[in-house]
mmCIF file of C-alpha atoms in Angstrom:
data_model
loop_
_atom_site.group_PDB
_atom_site.id
_atom_site.type_symbol
_atom_site.label_atom_id
_atom_site.label_comp_id
_atom_site.label_asym_id
_atom_site.label_seq_id
_atom_site.Cartn_x
_atom_site.Cartn_y
_atom_site.Cartn_z
ATOM 1 C CA UNK A 1 -57.415 -18.441 55.192
ATOM 2 C CA UNK A 2 -60.613 -16.601 55.688
ATOM 3 C CA UNK A 3 -63.472 -16.528 53.069
ATOM 4 C CA UNK A 4 -62.434 -13.062 51.867
ATOM 5 C CA UNK A 5 -58.793 -14.209 51.055
ATOM 6 C CA UNK A 6 -60.039 -17.372 49.570
ATOM 7 C CA UNK A 7 -62.428 -15.599 47.130
ATOM 8 C CA UNK A 8 -59.788 -13.149 46.234
ATOM 9 C CA UNK A 9 -57.089 -15.822 45.663
ATOM 10 C CA UNK A 10 -59.687 -17.745 43.569
ATOM 11 C CA UNK A 11 -60.523 -14.688 41.376
ATOM 12 C CA UNK A 12 -56.745 -13.910 41.008
ATOM 13 C CA UNK A 13 -56.068 -17.445 39.716
ATOM 14 C CA UNK A 14 -58.976 -17.244 37.337
ATOM 15 C CA UNK A 15 -57.714 -13.943 35.965
ATOM 16 C CA UNK A 16 -54.311 -15.371 35.492
ATOM 17 C CA UNK A 17 -55.743 -18.330 33.639
ATOM 18 C CA UNK A 18 -57.752 -16.050 31.376
ATOM 19 C CA UNK A 19 -54.704 -13.745 30.891
ATOM 20 C CA UNK A 20 -52.656 -16.788 29.946
ATOM 21 C CA UNK A 21 -55.242 -17.945 27.391
ATOM 22 C CA UNK A 22 -55.424 -14.437 25.882
ATOM 23 C CA UNK A 23 -51.673 -14.243 25.668
ATOM 24 C CA UNK A 24 -51.600 -17.516 23.745
ATOM 25 C CA UNK A 25 -54.491 -16.674 21.417
ATOM 26 C CA UNK A 26 -52.902 -13.205 20.661
ATOM 27 C CA UNK A 27 -49.486 -14.849 19.907
ATOM 28 C CA UNK A 28 -51.115 -17.283 17.568
ATOM 29 C CA UNK A 29 -52.912 -14.402 15.750
ATOM 30 C CA UNK A 30 -49.767 -12.361 15.414
ATOM 31 C CA UNK A 31 -47.171 -15.050 14.488
ATOM 32 C CA UNK A 32 -47.784 -17.542 11.893
ATOM 33 C CA UNK A 33 -45.228 -19.955 13.312
ATOM 34 C CA UNK A 34 -47.524 -20.851 16.077
ATOM 35 C CA UNK A 35 -50.589 -22.854 15.137
ATOM 36 C CA UNK A 36 -53.075 -22.990 17.968
ATOM 37 C CA UNK A 37 -55.995 -24.761 16.194
ATOM 38 C CA UNK A 38 -59.163 -24.383 18.170
ATOM 39 C CA UNK A 39 -59.334 -21.499 20.601
ATOM 40 C CA UNK A 40 -60.027 -23.756 23.529
ATOM 41 C CA UNK A 41 -56.572 -25.366 23.071
ATOM 42 C CA UNK A 42 -55.358 -22.253 24.890
ATOM 43 C CA UNK A 43 -57.139 -23.346 27.976
ATOM 44 C CA UNK A 44 -55.747 -26.953 27.626
ATOM 45 C CA UNK A 45 -52.214 -25.528 27.232
ATOM 46 C CA UNK A 46 -52.613 -23.227 30.178
ATOM 47 C CA UNK A 47 -53.911 -25.920 32.509
ATOM 48 C CA UNK A 48 -51.321 -28.425 31.182
ATOM 49 C CA UNK A 49 -48.441 -26.083 31.910
ATOM 50 C CA UNK A 50 -49.746 -25.463 35.482
ATOM 51 C CA UNK A 51 -50.041 -29.202 36.101
ATOM 52 C CA UNK A 52 -46.535 -29.805 34.601
ATOM 53 C CA UNK A 53 -45.070 -27.030 36.661
ATOM 54 C CA UNK A 54 -46.494 -28.410 39.925
ATOM 55 C CA UNK A 55 -45.345 -31.909 39.223
ATOM 56 C CA UNK A 56 -41.973 -31.226 37.463
ATOM 57 C CA UNK A 57 -40.649 -28.151 38.750
ATOM 58 C CA UNK A 58 -39.854 -29.298 42.348
ATOM 59 C CA UNK A 59 -37.744 -32.084 40.831
ATOM 60 C CA UNK A 60 -36.107 -29.915 38.135
ATOM 61 C CA UNK A 61 -35.196 -27.256 40.448
ATOM 62 C CA UNK A 62 -33.353 -29.649 42.733
ATOM 63 C CA UNK A 63 -31.618 -31.163 39.802
ATOM 64 C CA UNK A 64 -30.831 -28.169 37.734
ATOM 65 C CA UNK A 65 -30.390 -25.417 40.564
ATOM 66 C CA UNK A 66 -26.601 -25.048 39.741
ATOM 67 C CA UNK A 67 -27.395 -24.648 36.091
ATOM 68 C CA UNK A 68 -30.034 -22.112 36.659
ATOM 69 C CA UNK A 69 -27.887 -20.034 39.101
ATOM 70 C CA UNK A 70 -24.851 -20.123 36.879
ATOM 71 C CA UNK A 71 -26.868 -19.008 33.805
ATOM 72 C CA UNK A 72 -28.306 -16.028 35.927
ATOM 73 C CA UNK A 73 -32.045 -17.414 35.581
ATOM 74 C CA UNK A 74 -31.873 -18.077 31.823
ATOM 75 C CA UNK A 75 -31.914 -21.807 32.622
ATOM 76 C CA UNK A 76 -35.269 -21.331 34.172
ATOM 77 C CA UNK A 77 -36.472 -19.753 31.026
ATOM 78 C CA UNK A 78 -35.142 -22.649 29.043
ATOM 79 C CA UNK A 79 -36.872 -25.227 31.454
ATOM 80 C CA UNK A 80 -40.150 -23.379 31.104
ATOM 81 C CA UNK A 81 -39.754 -23.379 27.273
ATOM 82 C CA UNK A 82 -39.176 -27.126 27.376
ATOM 83 C CA UNK A 83 -42.212 -27.815 29.519
ATOM 84 C CA UNK A 84 -44.411 -25.518 27.211
ATOM 85 C CA UNK A 85 -43.140 -27.158 24.268
ATOM 86 C CA UNK A 86 -43.863 -30.631 25.615
ATOM 87 C CA UNK A 87 -47.407 -29.658 26.660
ATOM 88 C CA UNK A 88 -48.089 -28.354 23.146
ATOM 89 C CA UNK A 89 -46.679 -31.371 21.555
ATOM 90 C CA UNK A 90 -49.298 -33.530 23.243
ATOM 91 C CA UNK A 91 -52.234 -31.540 22.017
ATOM 92 C CA UNK A 92 -53.580 -32.338 18.558
ATOM 93 C CA UNK A 93 -53.694 -29.239 16.188
ATOM 94 C CA UNK A 94 -51.058 -27.319 18.008
ATOM 95 C CA UNK A 95 -47.641 -26.727 16.390
ATOM 96 C CA UNK A 96 -44.836 -24.331 17.266
ATOM 97 C CA UNK A 97 -41.210 -23.500 16.855
ATOM 98 C CA UNK A 98 -38.473 -23.365 19.440
ATOM 99 C CA UNK A 99 -38.601 -19.518 19.566
ATOM 100 C CA UNK A 100 -42.262 -19.670 20.213
ATOM 101 C CA UNK A 101 -41.961 -22.049 23.073
ATOM 102 C CA UNK A 102 -39.418 -19.624 24.548
ATOM 103 C CA UNK A 103 -41.355 -16.424 24.100
ATOM 104 C CA UNK A 104 -44.943 -17.477 24.980
ATOM 105 C CA UNK A 105 -44.172 -18.692 28.674
ATOM 106 C CA UNK A 106 -42.060 -15.482 29.072
ATOM 107 C CA UNK A 107 -44.979 -13.291 28.063
ATOM 108 C CA UNK A 108 -47.344 -15.336 30.067
ATOM 109 C CA UNK A 109 -45.120 -14.832 33.111
ATOM 110 C CA UNK A 110 -44.908 -11.066 32.513
ATOM 111 C CA UNK A 111 -48.682 -10.778 32.158
ATOM 112 C CA UNK A 112 -49.361 -12.850 35.218
ATOM 113 C CA UNK A 113 -46.826 -10.905 37.359
ATOM 114 C CA UNK A 114 -48.467 -7.814 36.498
ATOM 115 C CA UNK A 115 -52.011 -9.212 37.377
ATOM 116 C CA UNK A 116 -50.772 -10.671 40.693
ATOM 117 C CA UNK A 117 -49.056 -7.314 41.655
ATOM 118 C CA UNK A 118 -51.980 -5.361 40.775
ATOM 119 C CA UNK A 119 -54.678 -7.489 42.247
ATOM 120 C CA UNK A 120 -52.888 -8.524 45.427
ATOM 121 C CA UNK A 121 -51.756 -5.014 46.626
ATOM 122 C CA UNK A 122 -52.175 -6.095 50.361
ATOM 123 C CA UNK A 123 -50.075 -9.190 49.948
ATOM 124 C CA UNK A 124 -47.636 -8.111 52.801
ATOM 125 C CA UNK A 125 -50.599 -7.244 55.135
ATOM 126 C CA UNK A 126 -52.236 -10.439 54.553
ATOM 127 C CA UNK A 127 -48.844 -12.326 55.120
ATOM 128 C CA UNK A 128 -48.229 -10.571 58.293
ATOM 129 C CA UNK A 129 -51.802 -11.421 59.471
ATOM 130 C CA UNK A 130 -51.344 -15.086 58.738
ATOM 131 C CA UNK A 131 -47.884 -15.306 60.529
ATOM 132 C CA UNK A 132 -49.327 -13.318 63.516
ATOM 133 C CA UNK A 133 -52.355 -15.736 63.710
ATOM 134 C CA UNK A 134 -50.046 -18.733 63.585
ATOM 135 C CA UNK A 135 -47.631 -17.434 66.161
ATOM 136 C CA UNK A 136 -50.544 -16.489 68.435
ATOM 137 C CA UNK A 137 -51.686 -20.083 68.397
ATOM 138 C CA UNK A 138 -48.209 -21.273 69.486
ATOM 139 C CA UNK A 139 -48.308 -20.164 73.097
ATOM 140 C CA UNK A 140 -46.068 -22.976 74.563
ATOM 141 C CA UNK A 141 -43.504 -21.447 76.837
ATOM 142 C CA UNK A 142 -40.077 -22.898 77.284
ATOM 143 C CA UNK A 143 -36.973 -22.118 79.196
ATOM 144 C CA UNK A 144 -34.243 -20.594 77.124
ATOM 145 C CA UNK A 145 -30.879 -22.222 78.001
ATOM 146 C CA UNK A 146 -28.705 -20.342 75.816
ATOM 147 C CA UNK A 147 -28.369 -16.605 74.512
ATOM 148 C CA UNK A 148 -30.632 -15.777 71.751
ATOM 149 C CA UNK A 149 -29.812 -13.873 68.588
ATOM 150 C CA UNK A 150 -31.929 -11.287 66.755
ATOM 151 C CA UNK A 151 -30.858 -10.298 63.231
ATOM 152 C CA UNK A 152 -32.410 -7.341 61.433
ATOM 153 C CA UNK A 153 -32.078 -7.045 57.620
ATOM 154 C CA UNK A 154 -32.514 -3.777 55.588
ATOM 155 C CA UNK A 155 -32.736 -4.552 51.966
ATOM 156 C CA UNK A 156 -30.381 -2.757 49.669
ATOM 157 C CA UNK A 157 -28.624 -0.705 52.502
ATOM 158 C CA UNK A 158 -25.164 0.081 51.352
ATOM 159 C CA UNK A 159 -22.320 0.591 53.984
ATOM 160 C CA UNK A 160 -21.851 4.121 52.693
ATOM 161 C CA UNK A 161 -25.405 5.145 53.614
ATOM 162 C CA UNK A 162 -25.176 3.417 56.803
ATOM 163 C CA UNK A 163 -22.053 5.204 57.887
ATOM 164 C CA UNK A 164 -23.609 8.472 56.833
ATOM 165 C CA UNK A 165 -26.683 7.794 58.863
ATOM 166 C CA UNK A 166 -24.467 6.976 61.895
ATOM 167 C CA UNK A 167 -22.500 10.045 61.474
ATOM 168 C CA UNK A 168 -25.527 12.236 61.301
ATOM 169 C CA UNK A 169 -26.807 10.663 64.673
ATOM 170 C CA UNK A 170 -29.832 9.096 62.871
ATOM 171 C CA UNK A 171 -28.958 5.607 64.273
ATOM 172 C CA UNK A 172 -27.552 6.426 67.948
ATOM 173 C CA UNK A 173 -28.016 2.824 69.172
ATOM 174 C CA UNK A 174 -25.904 1.411 66.204
ATOM 175 C CA UNK A 175 -23.335 4.150 66.938
ATOM 176 C CA UNK A 176 -23.271 3.270 70.518
ATOM 177 C CA UNK A 177 -22.757 -0.483 69.618
ATOM 178 C CA UNK A 178 -19.849 0.507 67.266
ATOM 179 C CA UNK A 179 -18.179 2.690 69.708
ATOM 180 C CA UNK A 180 -18.431 0.179 72.643
ATOM 181 C CA UNK A 181 -18.661 -3.448 71.485
ATOM 182 C CA UNK A 182 -19.370 -4.064 67.899
ATOM 183 C CA UNK A 183 -17.650 -3.871 64.604
ATOM 184 C CA UNK A 184 -19.122 -2.612 61.277
ATOM 185 C CA UNK A 185 -18.029 -4.698 58.450
ATOM 186 C CA UNK A 186 -18.932 -4.560 54.770
ATOM 187 C CA UNK A 187 -20.432 -7.661 53.269
ATOM 188 C CA UNK A 188 -21.453 -8.459 49.678
ATOM 189 C CA UNK A 189 -23.541 -11.368 48.518
ATOM 190 C CA UNK A 190 -22.379 -13.773 45.807
ATOM 191 C CA UNK A 191 -24.648 -15.441 43.403
ATOM 192 C CA UNK A 192 -27.523 -15.249 43.940
ATOM 193 C CA UNK A 193 -28.245 -11.847 45.071
ATOM 194 C CA UNK A 194 -31.851 -12.495 46.062
ATOM 195 C CA UNK A 195 -32.850 -11.732 49.638
ATOM 196 C CA UNK A 196 -33.499 -15.501 50.644
ATOM 197 C CA UNK A 197 -29.877 -16.488 49.447
ATOM 198 C CA UNK A 198 -28.335 -13.461 51.131
ATOM 199 C CA UNK A 199 -30.075 -14.189 54.489
ATOM 200 C CA UNK A 200 -28.910 -17.885 54.103
ATOM 201 C CA UNK A 201 -25.311 -16.672 53.531
ATOM 202 C CA UNK A 202 -25.369 -14.311 56.511
ATOM 203 C CA UNK A 203 -26.969 -17.009 58.898
ATOM 204 C CA UNK A 204 -25.033 -20.032 57.756
ATOM 205 C CA UNK A 205 -22.011 -18.835 56.043
#
């Protein structure tokens, strides 16, 4: 990571922490059920939640993955609420109800997502650059002893649109494959429909 990206990432993290603090403070001012106490408790809560997520989420995700998937992601919100509630209970002067523990992390996530998307508009360019730099360093050549496989995924492409593009000669290579050697089949993902899960299903069955 170069200096520019490091500085940018640091600024984004600081902005997200400030935004989380502002969300917590605003919630305490609007809803009487959430007692924040001193304003700096918002900083303690934010840092505490970050540390708890770093330490606990990898373990909880492994243990509760089926629960999270079967509840369509609501399980993740419940886990976040429990973590937030647990952190708040450890801070003197802070009190909240179960509804607060559910809503505040949700609002924090929404605000931080907006900040991340707005501030990091060149994410894909920076990601491509990092991958290219990594690959360029790995210049070891080796002999391929078996046929290779290249898979191309187009997100959200339905079979109807694909057939229409083929019929209009917009994809002549694909049309040639289908006419001579390949078969076009429809495939729908099961839960979860996220790109990573779909790719895993295609590659591994």
